[in-house]
Every structure is written in C-alpha cells, then in structure tokens.
Amino acid sequence: KFQLIALLLGMSIFTSCKKNADNVITNTVNFENLSVDAFGYWNGSDGTGSFICPGLTFSNNYYSTSPSYWEGFSYSQKSDVTTSGSANLYSVYDASNGNNTFAIYYPPYQSDLYASFPAGAQNTFRSMSICNATYAALSMKNGDQFAKKFGGITGNDKDWFKVTIIGYNAQGDSVKSIDFYLADYRFDDNSKDYIVNKWTTVDLTSLGKINKVTFRFSSTDNSSWGINTPAIVCLDNIKYDVVTLAL
C-alpha cells in the first residue's frame, strides 16, 4: 500500500489525479512538465528515444540520416497557424494554444507505434483532446504540391480526413476503434464544411480496458503511394482510469 501511495504521488508530477468512487483514480496526462528545446519542440534528436509521462510510454524513432526524420510521438509548444508546408511540422492548428505543451503523432510508413501502459496492464481511457496540425490543416484548406484543396475548385467535392484511434488489449490484439473526422466536406451545404481548428475532446470510453493505443489515418485524397493528406495529429489531456487497492 505504501508503494502504491508513492507511485500515485509520483504520477502527479506529469499528470493530475482525481479520486472517484470504487477506488478509481482518473489521471490526466497533459505534457506540461516536459522540456522543449530552443525551437519549441522535442522530436527525439537527443537520442533519448521514447518519452514517458508516468503510466504511459510514447514511442519515438529518430533517424539521423540526411535528411533526418522521426516517427511516432513528439511534443511541442508551437501554434503557428499561418505557415504552410512540412517546415511547420510541430504546430497545432489552434491559435489560442499559447505555450501549452501537447503531443504529436506522425506514423511510420508501414507499421504502428503506440502510447502504452506497462506490459500486462489494462486501463480505461476516458478521453483525449485532439486537433489538426497546421501542416495538415493548411494542406487541406489551400492544397499543395502533393495534396488537393478539399472541396475542389467548386467546393462541392465530398472530401474528408479522419484519424482512427485503435485500442489493443494486453495480449496485443486490437479490440475496438473510434473514428474522429479532422476535416469533413461531405455536407450538401458547403457552409457546414469544416477543418478542425480547436482542441476537441473525444470520448474514448467505448475502447474499454486496453493496454495501448495507436492512430491511423485515411482520406479521400490518395494516390498509388497512399494518402496524400499529411498524416499527422496533435494530442493533449489524455484521461484514463486506474483501479487501485482500497487504502
């Protein structure tokens, strides 16, 4: 019991904790105590690999090739909503973000990386905040050399871009998924078309008790190489429940 108390106190460094009924602790991972570099982000270039917010490990692969690149999760404080292109890879498309720290997921080409609990552990995700990255948002809004402008020339093309959140159990089996549309132009009334530009809370309770999550992307804009829309998303305020021993 004393070890459990110490663990929960330690988790509060990077999370906020709220005690519910039936010995359930709700933790909120908000990334605020993670340090960014002079450019306002961390992408794994320091060689430390995956980063940990107590209770969750966020996988990161960094490759110091020329050009260098990374896969999986990074984190940032940037919110430049006007600069287009991959040079603005670390900004959330929410001008009100301020200096808030958030995570970014950028998938490997042919595999998955995960935000995971320790091996064998299963907990219930309650929700997380999701927003577009500026790179993807401006690509959809204006088009670029690789991807189309959503809606097309007339604005009537029924385009969409979504992220699918997939939960896995402790045995590594995918058990449930949730779709969230980061942009949706399928409305007959074009004034209802949207690209998500604010942090939006997504309910994850239907995933049930899981060990890890990953994110996959799909779009109406594709080529023989795969999806043309930049596959990237920003994440924050990840809430999950842990059942504790009675104290």
JSON list of C-alpha atoms in Angstrom, two decimals:
[
{"chain": "A", "resi": 1, "resn": "LYS", "atom": "CA", "xyz": [0.00, 0.00, 0.00]},
{"chain": "A", "resi": 2, "resn": "PHE", "atom": "CA", "xyz": [2.82, 2.39, 0.82]},
{"chain": "A", "resi": 3, "resn": "GLN", "atom": "CA", "xyz": [4.39, 1.62, -2.57]},
{"chain": "A", "resi": 4, "resn": "LEU", "atom": "CA", "xyz": [1.05, 2.37, -4.27]},
{"chain": "A", "resi": 5, "resn": "ILE", "atom": "CA", "xyz": [0.78, 5.71, -2.49]},
{"chain": "A", "resi": 6, "resn": "ALA", "atom": "CA", "xyz": [4.30, 6.63, -3.58]},
{"chain": "A", "resi": 7, "resn": "LEU", "atom": "CA", "xyz": [3.51, 5.67, -7.18]},
{"chain": "A", "resi": 8, "resn": "LEU", "atom": "CA", "xyz": [0.39, 7.83, -7.29]},
{"chain": "A", "resi": 9, "resn": "LEU", "atom": "CA", "xyz": [2.25, 10.78, -5.80]},
{"chain": "A", "resi": 10, "resn": "GLY", "atom": "CA", "xyz": [4.96, 10.38, -8.42]},
{"chain": "A", "resi": 11, "resn": "MET", "atom": "CA", "xyz": [2.42, 10.29, -11.22]},
{"chain": "A", "resi": 12, "resn": "SER", "atom": "CA", "xyz": [1.16, 13.72, -10.19]},
{"chain": "A", "resi": 13, "resn": "ILE", "atom": "CA", "xyz": [4.40, 15.21, -11.49]},
{"chain": "A", "resi": 14, "resn": "PHE", "atom": "CA", "xyz": [3.23, 14.83, -15.07]},
{"chain": "A", "resi": 15, "resn": "THR", "atom": "CA", "xyz": [-0.48, 14.18, -14.51]},
{"chain": "A", "resi": 16, "resn": "SER", "atom": "CA", "xyz": [-3.37, 15.41, -12.47]},
{"chain": "A", "resi": 17, "resn": "CYS", "atom": "CA", "xyz": [-5.24, 12.80, -10.48]},
{"chain": "A", "resi": 18, "resn": "LYS", "atom": "CA", "xyz": [-8.86, 12.69, -9.35]},
{"chain": "A", "resi": 19, "resn": "LYS", "atom": "CA", "xyz": [-10.23, 10.02, -7.00]},
{"chain": "A", "resi": 20, "resn": "ASN", "atom": "CA", "xyz": [-13.62, 8.61, -7.97]},
{"chain": "A", "resi": 21, "resn": "ALA", "atom": "CA", "xyz": [-15.86, 6.05, -6.32]},
{"chain": "A", "resi": 22, "resn": "ASP", "atom": "CA", "xyz": [-14.86, 2.37, -6.11]},
{"chain": "A", "resi": 23, "resn": "ASN", "atom": "CA", "xyz": [-11.14, 3.16, -5.73]},
{"chain": "A", "resi": 24, "resn": "VAL", "atom": "CA", "xyz": [-10.75, 4.51, -9.28]},
{"chain": "A", "resi": 25, "resn": "ILE", "atom": "CA", "xyz": [-8.14, 7.19, -9.95]},
{"chain": "A", "resi": 26, "resn": "THR", "atom": "CA", "xyz": [-8.59, 9.32, -13.09]},
{"chain": "A", "resi": 27, "resn": "ASN", "atom": "CA", "xyz": [-5.23, 10.56, -14.40]},
{"chain": "A", "resi": 28, "resn": "THR", "atom": "CA", "xyz": [-4.82, 13.37, -16.91]},
{"chain": "A", "resi": 29, "resn": "VAL", "atom": "CA", "xyz": [-1.61, 13.40, -18.96]},
{"chain": "A", "resi": 30, "resn": "ASN", "atom": "CA", "xyz": [-1.02, 16.97, -20.14]},
{"chain": "A", "resi": 31, "resn": "PHE", "atom": "CA", "xyz": [2.72, 17.01, -21.02]},
{"chain": "A", "resi": 32, "resn": "GLU", "atom": "CA", "xyz": [3.23, 20.33, -19.23]},
{"chain": "A", "resi": 33, "resn": "ASN", "atom": "CA", "xyz": [6.37, 19.31, -17.35]},
{"chain": "A", "resi": 34, "resn": "LEU", "atom": "CA", "xyz": [8.19, 18.06, -20.44]},
{"chain": "A", "resi": 35, "resn": "SER", "atom": "CA", "xyz": [11.03, 20.29, -21.64]},
{"chain": "A", "resi": 36, "resn": "VAL", "atom": "CA", "xyz": [11.23, 21.59, -25.20]},
{"chain": "A", "resi": 37, "resn": "ASP", "atom": "CA", "xyz": [14.36, 22.88, -26.96]},
{"chain": "A", "resi": 38, "resn": "ALA", "atom": "CA", "xyz": [15.04, 26.42, -28.17]},
{"chain": "A", "resi": 39, "resn": "PHE", "atom": "CA", "xyz": [12.87, 25.75, -31.22]},
{"chain": "A", "resi": 40, "resn": "GLY", "atom": "CA", "xyz": [9.85, 24.90, -29.04]},
{"chain": "A", "resi": 41, "resn": "TYR", "atom": "CA", "xyz": [9.62, 21.14, -29.59]},
{"chain": "A", "resi": 42, "resn": "TRP", "atom": "CA", "xyz": [11.19, 17.73, -28.92]},
{"chain": "A", "resi": 43, "resn": "ASN", "atom": "CA", "xyz": [11.44, 15.13, -31.68]},
{"chain": "A", "resi": 44, "resn": "GLY", "atom": "CA", "xyz": [13.89, 12.56, -30.32]},
{"chain": "A", "resi": 45, "resn": "SER", "atom": "CA", "xyz": [17.04, 14.09, -31.85]},
{"chain": "A", "resi": 46, "resn": "ASP", "atom": "CA", "xyz": [18.74, 13.95, -28.44]},
{"chain": "A", "resi": 47, "resn": "GLY", "atom": "CA", "xyz": [18.78, 10.15, -28.71]},
{"chain": "A", "resi": 48, "resn": "THR", "atom": "CA", "xyz": [16.72, 9.53, -25.59]},
{"chain": "A", "resi": 49, "resn": "GLY", "atom": "CA", "xyz": [14.08, 7.64, -27.54]},
{"chain": "A", "resi": 50, "resn": "SER", "atom": "CA", "xyz": [10.55, 7.21, -26.26]},
{"chain": "A", "resi": 51, "resn": "PHE", "atom": "CA", "xyz": [9.32, 9.62, -23.61]},
{"chain": "A", "resi": 52, "resn": "ILE", "atom": "CA", "xyz": [7.32, 8.69, -20.55]},
{"chain": "A", "resi": 53, "resn": "CYS", "atom": "CA", "xyz": [4.55, 10.50, -18.75]},
{"chain": "A", "resi": 54, "resn": "PRO", "atom": "CA", "xyz": [4.07, 8.32, -15.67]},
{"chain": "A", "resi": 55, "resn": "GLY", "atom": "CA", "xyz": [1.75, 5.50, -16.57]},
{"chain": "A", "resi": 56, "resn": "LEU", "atom": "CA", "xyz": [2.14, 5.92, -20.36]},
{"chain": "A", "resi": 57, "resn": "THR", "atom": "CA", "xyz": [5.11, 5.42, -22.68]},
{"chain": "A", "resi": 58, "resn": "PHE", "atom": "CA", "xyz": [5.07, 7.30, -26.01]},
{"chain": "A", "resi": 59, "resn": "SER", "atom": "CA", "xyz": [7.19, 5.58, -28.65]},
{"chain": "A", "resi": 60, "resn": "ASN", "atom": "CA", "xyz": [9.56, 7.61, -30.82]},
{"chain": "A", "resi": 61, "resn": "ASN", "atom": "CA", "xyz": [12.03, 6.60, -33.52]},
{"chain": "A", "resi": 62, "resn": "TYR", "atom": "CA", "xyz": [14.54, 9.22, -34.65]},
{"chain": "A", "resi": 63, "resn": "TYR", "atom": "CA", "xyz": [16.81, 8.73, -37.67]},
{"chain": "A", "resi": 64, "resn": "SER", "atom": "CA", "xyz": [19.88, 10.94, -38.00]},
{"chain": "A", "resi": 65, "resn": "THR", "atom": "CA", "xyz": [20.14, 10.42, -41.74]},
{"chain": "A", "resi": 66, "resn": "SER", "atom": "CA", "xyz": [20.28, 13.22, -44.29]},
{"chain": "A", "resi": 67, "resn": "PRO", "atom": "CA", "xyz": [17.66, 14.49, -44.18]},
{"chain": "A", "resi": 68, "resn": "SER", "atom": "CA", "xyz": [16.88, 13.42, -40.62]},
{"chain": "A", "resi": 69, "resn": "TYR", "atom": "CA", "xyz": [13.35, 12.40, -39.65]},
{"chain": "A", "resi": 70, "resn": "TRP", "atom": "CA", "xyz": [11.30, 10.89, -36.84]},
{"chain": "A", "resi": 71, "resn": "GLU", "atom": "CA", "xyz": [8.30, 8.60, -36.41]},
{"chain": "A", "resi": 72, "resn": "GLY", "atom": "CA", "xyz": [5.76, 8.08, -33.66]},
{"chain": "A", "resi": 73, "resn": "PHE", "atom": "CA", "xyz": [5.34, 10.68, -30.95]},
{"chain": "A", "resi": 74, "resn": "SER", "atom": "CA", "xyz": [7.00, 14.03, -30.37]},
{"chain": "A", "resi": 75, "resn": "TYR", "atom": "CA", "xyz": [5.84, 17.02, -28.32]},
{"chain": "A", "resi": 76, "resn": "SER", "atom": "CA", "xyz": [5.71, 20.75, -28.87]},
{"chain": "A", "resi": 77, "resn": "GLN", "atom": "CA", "xyz": [4.51, 24.17, -27.74]},
{"chain": "A", "resi": 78, "resn": "LYS", "atom": "CA", "xyz": [4.20, 25.69, -31.22]},
{"chain": "A", "resi": 79, "resn": "SER", "atom": "CA", "xyz": [0.96, 27.14, -32.62]},
{"chain": "A", "resi": 80, "resn": "ASP", "atom": "CA", "xyz": [1.88, 28.86, -35.89]},
{"chain": "A", "resi": 81, "resn": "VAL", "atom": "CA", "xyz": [-1.40, 28.65, -37.83]},
{"chain": "A", "resi": 82, "resn": "THR", "atom": "CA", "xyz": [-0.26, 30.58, -40.91]},
{"chain": "A", "resi": 83, "resn": "THR", "atom": "CA", "xyz": [2.94, 28.92, -42.20]},
{"chain": "A", "resi": 84, "resn": "SER", "atom": "CA", "xyz": [2.21, 26.10, -44.64]},
{"chain": "A", "resi": 85, "resn": "GLY", "atom": "CA", "xyz": [4.31, 23.08, -45.53]},
{"chain": "A", "resi": 86, "resn": "SER", "atom": "CA", "xyz": [6.35, 20.48, -43.70]},
{"chain": "A", "resi": 87, "resn": "ALA", "atom": "CA", "xyz": [8.74, 23.12, -42.34]},
{"chain": "A", "resi": 88, "resn": "ASN", "atom": "CA", "xyz": [5.90, 23.87, -39.90]},
{"chain": "A", "resi": 89, "resn": "LEU", "atom": "CA", "xyz": [5.60, 20.26, -38.73]},
{"chain": "A", "resi": 90, "resn": "TYR", "atom": "CA", "xyz": [5.29, 20.96, -34.99]},
{"chain": "A", "resi": 91, "resn": "SER", "atom": "CA", "xyz": [2.42, 23.48, -34.77]},
{"chain": "A", "resi": 92, "resn": "VAL", "atom": "CA", "xyz": [-1.12, 22.81, -33.62]},
{"chain": "A", "resi": 93, "resn": "TYR", "atom": "CA", "xyz": [-3.83, 24.48, -35.73]},
{"chain": "A", "resi": 94, "resn": "ASP", "atom": "CA", "xyz": [-5.33, 26.33, -32.77]},
{"chain": "A", "resi": 95, "resn": "ALA", "atom": "CA", "xyz": [-4.26, 29.97, -32.46]},
{"chain": "A", "resi": 96, "resn": "SER", "atom": "CA", "xyz": [-5.38, 30.05, -28.80]},
{"chain": "A", "resi": 97, "resn": "ASN", "atom": "CA", "xyz": [-2.97, 27.29, -27.74]},
{"chain": "A", "resi": 98, "resn": "GLY", "atom": "CA", "xyz": [-0.42, 29.71, -26.26]},
{"chain": "A", "resi": 99, "resn": "ASN", "atom": "CA", "xyz": [2.52, 27.93, -24.59]},
{"chain": "A", "resi": 100, "resn": "ASN", "atom": "CA", "xyz": [0.51, 24.79, -23.85]},
{"chain": "A", "resi": 101, "resn": "THR", "atom": "CA", "xyz": [2.57, 21.63, -24.41]},
{"chain": "A", "resi": 102, "resn": "PHE", "atom": "CA", "xyz": [0.99, 18.84, -26.48]},
{"chain": "A", "resi": 103, "resn": "ALA", "atom": "CA", "xyz": [1.98, 15.61, -28.19]},
{"chain": "A", "resi": 104, "resn": "ILE", "atom": "CA", "xyz": [2.13, 14.97, -31.95]},
{"chain": "A", "resi": 105, "resn": "TYR", "atom": "CA", "xyz": [1.70, 11.63, -33.69]},
{"chain": "A", "resi": 106, "resn": "TYR", "atom": "CA", "xyz": [3.33, 11.02, -37.09]},
{"chain": "A", "resi": 107, "resn": "PRO", "atom": "CA", "xyz": [3.02, 7.38, -38.17]},
{"chain": "A", "resi": 108, "resn": "PRO", "atom": "CA", "xyz": [5.73, 5.10, -39.55]},
{"chain": "A", "resi": 109, "resn": "TYR", "atom": "CA", "xyz": [5.26, 4.23, -43.21]},
{"chain": "A", "resi": 110, "resn": "GLN", "atom": "CA", "xyz": [4.25, 0.58, -42.82]},
{"chain": "A", "resi": 111, "resn": "SER", "atom": "CA", "xyz": [3.78, -0.10, -39.11]},
{"chain": "A", "resi": 112, "resn": "ASP", "atom": "CA", "xyz": [2.39, 1.34, -35.90]},
{"chain": "A", "resi": 113, "resn": "LEU", "atom": "CA", "xyz": [3.87, 2.97, -32.82]},
{"chain": "A", "resi": 114, "resn": "TYR", "atom": "CA", "xyz": [1.98, 3.23, -29.56]},
{"chain": "A", "resi": 115, "resn": "ALA", "atom": "CA", "xyz": [1.13, 5.08, -26.40]},
{"chain": "A", "resi": 116, "resn": "SER", "atom": "CA", "xyz": [1.18, 2.19, -23.96]},
{"chain": "A", "resi": 117, "resn": "PHE", "atom": "CA", "xyz": [0.81, 1.16, -20.35]},
{"chain": "A", "resi": 118, "resn": "PRO", "atom": "CA", "xyz": [3.34, -1.27, -18.83]},
{"chain": "A", "resi": 119, "resn": "ALA", "atom": "CA", "xyz": [3.26, -4.83, -20.17]},
{"chain": "A", "resi": 120, "resn": "GLY", "atom": "CA", "xyz": [0.22, -6.72, -18.89]},
{"chain": "A", "resi": 121, "resn": "ALA", "atom": "CA", "xyz": [-1.56, -3.63, -17.55]},
{"chain": "A", "resi": 122, "resn": "GLN", "atom": "CA", "xyz": [-5.01, -2.69, -18.82]},
{"chain": "A", "resi": 123, "resn": "ASN", "atom": "CA", "xyz": [-6.74, 0.59, -18.01]},
{"chain": "A", "resi": 124, "resn": "THR", "atom": "CA", "xyz": [-9.73, 2.52, -19.33]},
{"chain": "A", "resi": 125, "resn": "PHE", "atom": "CA", "xyz": [-9.12, 5.59, -21.46]},
{"chain": "A", "resi": 126, "resn": "ARG", "atom": "CA", "xyz": [-11.81, 8.19, -20.79]},
{"chain": "A", "resi": 127, "resn": "SER", "atom": "CA", "xyz": [-11.00, 10.89, -23.33]},
{"chain": "A", "resi": 128, "resn": "MET", "atom": "CA", "xyz": [-8.33, 12.95, -25.06]},
{"chain": "A", "resi": 129, "resn": "SER", "atom": "CA", "xyz": [-8.16, 16.33, -26.77]},
{"chain": "A", "resi": 130, "resn": "ILE", "atom": "CA", "xyz": [-7.43, 16.25, -30.50]},
{"chain": "A", "resi": 131, "resn": "CYS", "atom": "CA", "xyz": [-6.66, 18.97, -33.04]},
{"chain": "A", "resi": 132, "resn": "ASN", "atom": "CA", "xyz": [-5.20, 19.21, -36.51]},
{"chain": "A", "resi": 133, "resn": "ALA", "atom": "CA", "xyz": [-1.57, 20.03, -37.03]},
{"chain": "A", "resi": 134, "resn": "THR", "atom": "CA", "xyz": [-1.13, 23.22, -39.08]},
{"chain": "A", "resi": 135, "resn": "TYR", "atom": "CA", "xyz": [0.79, 21.25, -41.73]},
{"chain": "A", "resi": 136, "resn": "ALA", "atom": "CA", "xyz": [-2.27, 19.07, -42.47]},
{"chain": "A", "resi": 137, "resn": "ALA", "atom": "CA", "xyz": [-4.86, 21.82, -41.99]},
{"chain": "A", "resi": 138, "resn": "LEU", "atom": "CA", "xyz": [-3.35, 24.28, -44.48]},
{"chain": "A", "resi": 139, "resn": "SER", "atom": "CA", "xyz": [-2.72, 21.48, -46.96]},
{"chain": "A", "resi": 140, "resn": "MET", "atom": "CA", "xyz": [-6.44, 20.66, -46.89]},
{"chain": "A", "resi": 141, "resn": "LYS", "atom": "CA", "xyz": [-7.52, 24.30, -46.87]},
{"chain": "A", "resi": 142, "resn": "ASN", "atom": "CA", "xyz": [-5.35, 25.51, -49.76]},
{"chain": "A", "resi": 143, "resn": "GLY", "atom": "CA", "xyz": [-3.87, 22.43, -51.42]},
{"chain": "A", "resi": 144, "resn": "ASP", "atom": "CA", "xyz": [-0.14, 21.99, -52.03]},
{"chain": "A", "resi": 145, "resn": "GLN", "atom": "CA", "xyz": [2.29, 20.24, -54.38]},
{"chain": "A", "resi": 146, "resn": "PHE", "atom": "CA", "xyz": [1.29, 16.83, -53.03]},
{"chain": "A", "resi": 147, "resn": "ALA", "atom": "CA", "xyz": [-2.33, 17.15, -51.91]},
{"chain": "A", "resi": 148, "resn": "LYS", "atom": "CA", "xyz": [-5.57, 18.65, -53.21]},
{"chain": "A", "resi": 149, "resn": "LYS", "atom": "CA", "xyz": [-7.56, 21.53, -51.82]},
{"chain": "A", "resi": 150, "resn": "PHE", "atom": "CA", "xyz": [-10.52, 20.00, -50.01]},
{"chain": "A", "resi": 151, "resn": "GLY", "atom": "CA", "xyz": [-13.80, 20.65, -51.77]},
{"chain": "A", "resi": 152, "resn": "GLY", "atom": "CA", "xyz": [-12.01, 21.03, -55.09]},
{"chain": "A", "resi": 153, "resn": "ILE", "atom": "CA", "xyz": [-12.35, 24.03, -57.41]},
{"chain": "A", "resi": 154, "resn": "THR", "atom": "CA", "xyz": [-16.13, 24.25, -56.93]},
{"chain": "A", "resi": 155, "resn": "GLY", "atom": "CA", "xyz": [-16.11, 23.46, -53.22]},
{"chain": "A", "resi": 156, "resn": "ASN", "atom": "CA", "xyz": [-18.52, 20.59, -53.87]},
{"chain": "A", "resi": 157, "resn": "ASP", "atom": "CA", "xyz": [-16.11, 17.63, -53.64]},
{"chain": "A", "resi": 158, "resn": "LYS", "atom": "CA", "xyz": [-17.13, 15.41, -50.73]},
{"chain": "A", "resi": 159, "resn": "ASP", "atom": "CA", "xyz": [-13.70, 15.24, -49.13]},
{"chain": "A", "resi": 160, "resn": "TRP", "atom": "CA", "xyz": [-12.84, 14.06, -45.63]},
{"chain": "A", "resi": 161, "resn": "PHE", "atom": "CA", "xyz": [-9.81, 13.30, -43.46]},
{"chain": "A", "resi": 162, "resn": "LYS", "atom": "CA", "xyz": [-10.04, 11.21, -40.31]},
{"chain": "A", "resi": 163, "resn": "VAL", "atom": "CA", "xyz": [-7.92, 9.62, -37.63]},
{"chain": "A", "resi": 164, "resn": "THR", "atom": "CA", "xyz": [-8.84, 6.21, -36.26]},
{"chain": "A", "resi": 165, "resn": "ILE", "atom": "CA", "xyz": [-7.88, 5.55, -32.63]},
{"chain": "A", "resi": 166, "resn": "ILE", "atom": "CA", "xyz": [-7.29, 1.82, -32.11]},
{"chain": "A", "resi": 167, "resn": "GLY", "atom": "CA", "xyz": [-7.13, 0.12, -28.72]},
{"chain": "A", "resi": 168, "resn": "TYR", "atom": "CA", "xyz": [-5.21, -3.10, -28.00]},
{"chain": "A", "resi": 169, "resn": "ASN", "atom": "CA", "xyz": [-5.51, -5.49, -25.08]},
{"chain": "A", "resi": 170, "resn": "ALA", "atom": "CA", "xyz": [-2.62, -6.86, -23.02]},
{"chain": "A", "resi": 171, "resn": "GLN", "atom": "CA", "xyz": [-2.25, -9.77, -25.48]},
{"chain": "A", "resi": 172, "resn": "GLY", "atom": "CA", "xyz": [-1.63, -7.36, -28.36]},
{"chain": "A", "resi": 173, "resn": "ASP", "atom": "CA", "xyz": [-4.99, -7.87, -30.07]},
{"chain": "A", "resi": 174, "resn": "SER", "atom": "CA", "xyz": [-6.90, -4.87, -31.44]},
{"chain": "A", "resi": 175, "resn": "VAL", "atom": "CA", "xyz": [-10.24, -4.77, -29.63]},
{"chain": "A", "resi": 176, "resn": "LYS", "atom": "CA", "xyz": [-12.04, -1.58, -30.65]},
{"chain": "A", "resi": 177, "resn": "SER", "atom": "CA", "xyz": [-11.55, 1.60, -32.66]},
{"chain": "A", "resi": 178, "resn": "ILE", "atom": "CA", "xyz": [-13.00, 5.11, -32.76]},
{"chain": "A", "resi": 179, "resn": "ASP", "atom": "CA", "xyz": [-13.09, 7.42, -35.79]},
{"chain": "A", "resi": 180, "resn": "PHE", "atom": "CA", "xyz": [-12.68, 11.18, -35.48]},
{"chain": "A", "resi": 181, "resn": "TYR", "atom": "CA", "xyz": [-13.04, 13.44, -38.52]},
{"chain": "A", "resi": 182, "resn": "LEU", "atom": "CA", "xyz": [-10.28, 16.05, -38.65]},
{"chain": "A", "resi": 183, "resn": "ALA", "atom": "CA", "xyz": [-11.97, 17.55, -41.70]},
{"chain": "A", "resi": 184, "resn": "ASP", "atom": "CA", "xyz": [-15.36, 16.89, -43.27]},
{"chain": "A", "resi": 185, "resn": "TYR", "atom": "CA", "xyz": [-16.63, 18.34, -46.57]},
{"chain": "A", "resi": 186, "resn": "ARG", "atom": "CA", "xyz": [-19.44, 15.86, -47.17]},
{"chain": "A", "resi": 187, "resn": "PHE", "atom": "CA", "xyz": [-22.27, 18.30, -46.44]},
{"chain": "A", "resi": 188, "resn": "ASP", "atom": "CA", "xyz": [-24.64, 19.41, -49.20]},
{"chain": "A", "resi": 189, "resn": "ASP", "atom": "CA", "xyz": [-24.49, 22.85, -47.61]},
{"chain": "A", "resi": 190, "resn": "ASN", "atom": "CA", "xyz": [-20.85, 23.87, -48.11]},
{"chain": "A", "resi": 191, "resn": "SER", "atom": "CA", "xyz": [-21.04, 26.37, -45.25]},
{"chain": "A", "resi": 192, "resn": "LYS", "atom": "CA", "xyz": [-21.04, 23.37, -42.90]},
{"chain": "A", "resi": 193, "resn": "ASP", "atom": "CA", "xyz": [-17.75, 22.00, -44.23]},
{"chain": "A", "resi": 194, "resn": "TYR", "atom": "CA", "xyz": [-15.00, 22.20, -41.62]},
{"chain": "A", "resi": 195, "resn": "ILE", "atom": "CA", "xyz": [-11.36, 21.62, -40.76]},
{"chain": "A", "resi": 196, "resn": "VAL", "atom": "CA", "xyz": [-10.89, 21.14, -37.00]},
{"chain": "A", "resi": 197, "resn": "ASN", "atom": "CA", "xyz": [-9.12, 24.25, -35.66]},
{"chain": "A", "resi": 198, "resn": "LYS", "atom": "CA", "xyz": [-9.76, 23.95, -31.90]},
{"chain": "A", "resi": 199, "resn": "TRP", "atom": "CA", "xyz": [-8.81, 21.40, -29.29]},
{"chain": "A", "resi": 200, "resn": "THR", "atom": "CA", "xyz": [-11.74, 18.99, -29.26]},
{"chain": "A", "resi": 201, "resn": "THR", "atom": "CA", "xyz": [-12.48, 16.38, -26.59]},
{"chain": "A", "resi": 202, "resn": "VAL", "atom": "CA", "xyz": [-13.05, 12.85, -27.93]},
{"chain": "A", "resi": 203, "resn": "ASP", "atom": "CA", "xyz": [-14.78, 10.24, -25.74]},
{"chain": "A", "resi": 204, "resn": "LEU", "atom": "CA", "xyz": [-12.72, 7.03, -25.62]},
{"chain": "A", "resi": 205, "resn": "THR", "atom": "CA", "xyz": [-14.65, 5.00, -23.05]},
{"chain": "A", "resi": 206, "resn": "SER", "atom": "CA", "xyz": [-16.02, 2.62, -25.69]},
{"chain": "A", "resi": 207, "resn": "LEU", "atom": "CA", "xyz": [-12.48, 1.25, -26.16]},
{"chain": "A", "resi": 208, "resn": "GLY", "atom": "CA", "xyz": [-12.87, -0.50, -22.81]},
{"chain": "A", "resi": 209, "resn": "LYS", "atom": "CA", "xyz": [-9.87, -1.68, -20.80]},
{"chain": "A", "resi": 210, "resn": "ILE", "atom": "CA", "xyz": [-6.80, -1.63, -23.02]},
{"chain": "A", "resi": 211, "resn": "ASN", "atom": "CA", "xyz": [-3.02, -1.78, -22.83]},
{"chain": "A", "resi": 212, "resn": "LYS", "atom": "CA", "xyz": [-2.11, 0.60, -25.67]},
{"chain": "A", "resi": 213, "resn": "VAL", "atom": "CA", "xyz": [-3.44, 2.82, -28.44]},
{"chain": "A", "resi": 214, "resn": "THR", "atom": "CA", "xyz": [-2.24, 3.83, -31.88]},
{"chain": "A", "resi": 215, "resn": "PHE", "atom": "CA", "xyz": [-3.52, 6.15, -34.60]},
{"chain": "A", "resi": 216, "resn": "ARG", "atom": "CA", "xyz": [-4.15, 5.52, -38.29]},
{"chain": "A", "resi": 217, "resn": "PHE", "atom": "CA", "xyz": [-5.20, 8.00, -40.95]},
{"chain": "A", "resi": 218, "resn": "SER", "atom": "CA", "xyz": [-7.44, 7.89, -44.00]},
{"chain": "A", "resi": 219, "resn": "SER", "atom": "CA", "xyz": [-8.58, 10.47, -46.54]},
{"chain": "A", "resi": 220, "resn": "THR", "atom": "CA", "xyz": [-10.46, 10.88, -49.80]},
{"chain": "A", "resi": 221, "resn": "ASP", "atom": "CA", "xyz": [-7.22, 12.23, -51.29]},
{"chain": "A", "resi": 222, "resn": "ASN", "atom": "CA", "xyz": [-5.00, 9.26, -52.19]},
{"chain": "A", "resi": 223, "resn": "SER", "atom": "CA", "xyz": [-2.50, 8.13, -54.80]},
{"chain": "A", "resi": 224, "resn": "SER", "atom": "CA", "xyz": [-0.69, 4.91, -55.64]},
{"chain": "A", "resi": 225, "resn": "TRP", "atom": "CA", "xyz": [1.75, 5.80, -52.85]},
{"chain": "A", "resi": 226, "resn": "GLY", "atom": "CA", "xyz": [-1.05, 6.06, -50.28]},
{"chain": "A", "resi": 227, "resn": "ILE", "atom": "CA", "xyz": [-2.68, 9.01, -48.54]},
{"chain": "A", "resi": 228, "resn": "ASN", "atom": "CA", "xyz": [-1.79, 12.47, -49.89]},
{"chain": "A", "resi": 229, "resn": "THR", "atom": "CA", "xyz": [-3.17, 14.47, -46.97]},
{"chain": "A", "resi": 230, "resn": "PRO", "atom": "CA", "xyz": [-0.38, 14.90, -44.38]},
{"chain": "A", "resi": 231, "resn": "ALA", "atom": "CA", "xyz": [-0.92, 12.10, -41.83]},
{"chain": "A", "resi": 232, "resn": "ILE", "atom": "CA", "xyz": [-0.32, 13.90, -38.55]},
{"chain": "A", "resi": 233, "resn": "VAL", "atom": "CA", "xyz": [-2.39, 14.83, -35.49]},
{"chain": "A", "resi": 234, "resn": "CYS", "atom": "CA", "xyz": [-1.97, 16.74, -32.22]},
{"chain": "A", "resi": 235, "resn": "LEU", "atom": "CA", "xyz": [-3.00, 15.22, -28.85]},
{"chain": "A", "resi": 236, "resn": "ASP", "atom": "CA", "xyz": [-3.41, 16.53, -25.31]},
{"chain": "A", "resi": 237, "resn": "ASN", "atom": "CA", "xyz": [-5.16, 15.97, -21.96]},
{"chain": "A", "resi": 238, "resn": "ILE", "atom": "CA", "xyz": [-5.26, 12.18, -22.16]},
{"chain": "A", "resi": 239, "resn": "LYS", "atom": "CA", "xyz": [-7.50, 10.92, -19.35]},
{"chain": "A", "resi": 240, "resn": "TYR", "atom": "CA", "xyz": [-7.53, 7.35, -18.15]},
{"chain": "A", "resi": 241, "resn": "ASP", "atom": "CA", "xyz": [-8.79, 5.40, -15.11]},
{"chain": "A", "resi": 242, "resn": "VAL", "atom": "CA", "xyz": [-6.73, 3.16, -12.86]},
{"chain": "A", "resi": 243, "resn": "VAL", "atom": "CA", "xyz": [-8.39, 0.86, -10.32]},
{"chain": "A", "resi": 244, "resn": "THR", "atom": "CA", "xyz": [-6.39, 0.98, -7.08]},
{"chain": "A", "resi": 245, "resn": "LEU", "atom": "CA", "xyz": [-6.29, -1.11, -3.95]},
{"chain": "A", "resi": 246, "resn": "ALA", "atom": "CA", "xyz": [-8.51, 0.00, -1.08]},
{"chain": "A", "resi": 247, "resn": "LEU", "atom": "CA", "xyz": [-6.43, 2.19, 1.26]}
]
